[in-house]
C-alpha atoms as an extended CHARMM CRD file, in Angstrom:
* protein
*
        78  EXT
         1         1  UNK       CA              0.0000000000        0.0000000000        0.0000000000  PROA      1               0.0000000000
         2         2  UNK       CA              1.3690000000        3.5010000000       -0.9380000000  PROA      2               0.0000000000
         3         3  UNK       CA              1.2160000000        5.6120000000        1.6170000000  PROA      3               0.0000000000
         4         4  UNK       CA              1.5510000000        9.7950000000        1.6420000000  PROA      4               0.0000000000
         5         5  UNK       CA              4.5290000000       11.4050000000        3.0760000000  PROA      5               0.0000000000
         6         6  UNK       CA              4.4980000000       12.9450000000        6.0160000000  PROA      6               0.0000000000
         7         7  UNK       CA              5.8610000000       16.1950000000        5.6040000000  PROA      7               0.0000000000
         8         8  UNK       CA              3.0120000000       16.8730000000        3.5910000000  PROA      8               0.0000000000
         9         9  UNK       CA              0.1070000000       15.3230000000        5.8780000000  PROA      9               0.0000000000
        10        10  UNK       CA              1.9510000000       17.5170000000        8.4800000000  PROA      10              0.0000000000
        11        11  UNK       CA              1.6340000000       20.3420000000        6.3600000000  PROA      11              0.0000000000
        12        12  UNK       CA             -1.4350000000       19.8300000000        5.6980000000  PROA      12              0.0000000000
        13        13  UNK       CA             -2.3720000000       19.1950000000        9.0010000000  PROA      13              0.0000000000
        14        14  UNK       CA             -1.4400000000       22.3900000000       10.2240000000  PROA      14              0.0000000000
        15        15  UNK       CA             -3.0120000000       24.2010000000        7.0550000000  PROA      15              0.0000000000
        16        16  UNK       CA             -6.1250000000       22.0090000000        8.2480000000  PROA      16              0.0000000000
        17        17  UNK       CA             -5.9510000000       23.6430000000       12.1620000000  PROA      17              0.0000000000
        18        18  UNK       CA             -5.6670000000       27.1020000000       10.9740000000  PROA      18              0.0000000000
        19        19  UNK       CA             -8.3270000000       27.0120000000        8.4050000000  PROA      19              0.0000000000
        20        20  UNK       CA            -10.2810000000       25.6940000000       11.0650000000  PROA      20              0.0000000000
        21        21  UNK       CA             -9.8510000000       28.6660000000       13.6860000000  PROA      21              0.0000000000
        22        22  UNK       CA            -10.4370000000       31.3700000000       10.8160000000  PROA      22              0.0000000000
        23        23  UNK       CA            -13.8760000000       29.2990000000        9.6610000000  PROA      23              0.0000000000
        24        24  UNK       CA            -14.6010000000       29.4500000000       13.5590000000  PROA      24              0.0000000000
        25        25  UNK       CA            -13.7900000000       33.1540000000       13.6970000000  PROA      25              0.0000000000
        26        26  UNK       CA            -15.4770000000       34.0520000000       10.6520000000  PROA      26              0.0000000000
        27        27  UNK       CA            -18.5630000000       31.3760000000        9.6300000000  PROA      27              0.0000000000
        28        28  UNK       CA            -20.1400000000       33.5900000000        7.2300000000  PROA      28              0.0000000000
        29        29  UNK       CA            -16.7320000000       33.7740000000        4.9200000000  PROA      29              0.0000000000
        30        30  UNK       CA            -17.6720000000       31.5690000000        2.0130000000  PROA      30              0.0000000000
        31        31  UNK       CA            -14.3550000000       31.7700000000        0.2080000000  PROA      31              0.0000000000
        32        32  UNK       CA            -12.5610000000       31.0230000000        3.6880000000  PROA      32              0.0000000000
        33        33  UNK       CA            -15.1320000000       27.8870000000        4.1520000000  PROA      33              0.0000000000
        34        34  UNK       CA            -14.2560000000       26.5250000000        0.6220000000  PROA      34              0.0000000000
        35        35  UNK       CA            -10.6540000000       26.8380000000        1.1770000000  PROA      35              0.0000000000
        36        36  UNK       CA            -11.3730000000       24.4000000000        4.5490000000  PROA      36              0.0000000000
        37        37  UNK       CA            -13.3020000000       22.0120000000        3.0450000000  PROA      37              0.0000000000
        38        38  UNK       CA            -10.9580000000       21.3820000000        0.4260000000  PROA      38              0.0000000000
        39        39  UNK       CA             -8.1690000000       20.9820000000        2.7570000000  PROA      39              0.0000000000
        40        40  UNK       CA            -10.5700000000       18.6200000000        4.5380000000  PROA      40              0.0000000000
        41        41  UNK       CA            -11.3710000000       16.6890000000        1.2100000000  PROA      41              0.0000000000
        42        42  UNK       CA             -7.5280000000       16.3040000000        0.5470000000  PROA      42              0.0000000000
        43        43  UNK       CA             -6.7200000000       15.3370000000        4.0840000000  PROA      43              0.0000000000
        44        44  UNK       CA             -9.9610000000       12.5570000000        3.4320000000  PROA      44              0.0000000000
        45        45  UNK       CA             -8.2370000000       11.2360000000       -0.0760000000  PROA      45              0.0000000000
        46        46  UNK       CA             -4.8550000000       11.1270000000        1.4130000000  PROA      46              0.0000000000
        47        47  UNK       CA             -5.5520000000        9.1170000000        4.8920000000  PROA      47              0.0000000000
        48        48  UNK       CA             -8.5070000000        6.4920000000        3.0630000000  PROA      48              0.0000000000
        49        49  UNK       CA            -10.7530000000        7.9000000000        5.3320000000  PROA      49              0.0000000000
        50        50  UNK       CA            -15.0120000000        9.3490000000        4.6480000000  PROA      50              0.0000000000
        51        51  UNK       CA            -14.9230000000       11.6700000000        7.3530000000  PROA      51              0.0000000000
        52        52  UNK       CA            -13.0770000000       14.5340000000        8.4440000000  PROA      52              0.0000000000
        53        53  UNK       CA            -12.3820000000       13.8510000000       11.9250000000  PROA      53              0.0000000000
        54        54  UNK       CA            -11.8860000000       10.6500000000       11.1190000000  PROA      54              0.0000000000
        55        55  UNK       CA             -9.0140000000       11.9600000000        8.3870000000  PROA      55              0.0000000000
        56        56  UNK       CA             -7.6080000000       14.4720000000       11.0440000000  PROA      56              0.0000000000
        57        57  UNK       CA             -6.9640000000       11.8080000000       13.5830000000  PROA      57              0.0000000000
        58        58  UNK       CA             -5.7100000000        9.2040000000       11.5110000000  PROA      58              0.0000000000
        59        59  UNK       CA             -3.3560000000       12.1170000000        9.9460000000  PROA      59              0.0000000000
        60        60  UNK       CA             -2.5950000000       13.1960000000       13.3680000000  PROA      60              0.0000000000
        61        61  UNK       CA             -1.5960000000        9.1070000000       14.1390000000  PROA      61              0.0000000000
        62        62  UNK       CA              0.2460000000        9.3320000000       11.2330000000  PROA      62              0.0000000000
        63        63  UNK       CA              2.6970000000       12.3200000000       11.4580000000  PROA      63              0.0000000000
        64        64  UNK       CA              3.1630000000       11.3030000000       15.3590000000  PROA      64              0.0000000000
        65        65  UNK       CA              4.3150000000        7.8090000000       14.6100000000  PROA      65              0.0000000000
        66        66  UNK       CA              1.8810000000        6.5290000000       16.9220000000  PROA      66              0.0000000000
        67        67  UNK       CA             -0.0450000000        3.5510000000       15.8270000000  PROA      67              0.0000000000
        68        68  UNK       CA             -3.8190000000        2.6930000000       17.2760000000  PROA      68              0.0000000000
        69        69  UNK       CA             -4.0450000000        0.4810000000       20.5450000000  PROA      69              0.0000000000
        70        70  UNK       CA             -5.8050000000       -2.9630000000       18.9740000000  PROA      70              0.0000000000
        71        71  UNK       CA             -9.0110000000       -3.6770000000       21.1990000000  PROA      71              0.0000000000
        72        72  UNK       CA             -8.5370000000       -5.5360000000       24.0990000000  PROA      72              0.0000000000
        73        73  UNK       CA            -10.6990000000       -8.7930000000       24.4890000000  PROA      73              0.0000000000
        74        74  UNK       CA            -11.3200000000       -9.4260000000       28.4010000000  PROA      74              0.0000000000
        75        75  UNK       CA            -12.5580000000      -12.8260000000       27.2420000000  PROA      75              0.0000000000
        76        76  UNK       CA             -9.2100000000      -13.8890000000       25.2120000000  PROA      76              0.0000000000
        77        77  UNK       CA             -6.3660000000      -14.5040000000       26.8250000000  PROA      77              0.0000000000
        78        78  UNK       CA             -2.9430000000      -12.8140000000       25.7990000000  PROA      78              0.0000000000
């Protein structure tokens, strides 16, 4: 599986978190709202995921190196 690099998700990341804060500060800004929800679309096709928080935290797993905890089963053992 090819997977992005990370300077970029980073990048985009970050691009992501300040987008958000001016849509926040400004929710009437259409141009500003477009520019967000194409970062969010990008940040969606680049981490496989349908949803944007879903995206951000998987992009946020990604550029931290940190992989998700698999489930723990109380009824397996090991």
């Amino acid at each position: 599986m090819l997977l992005p690099d990370r300077n970029t998700v980073d990048r985009l990341l970050r691009h992501y978190r300040t987008q958000e804060r001016t849509v926040l500060a400004s929710p009437c800004d259409l141009s500003a709202r477009r520019r967000f929800e194409d970062t969010v679309y990008t940040l969606c096709v680049l981490m496989g995921e349908r949803t944007a928080h879903d995206a951000v935290h998987a992009a946020e797993r990604y550029v931290t190196g940190v992989l998700p905890t698999p489930p723990r089963y109380p009824w397996r053992s090991g």
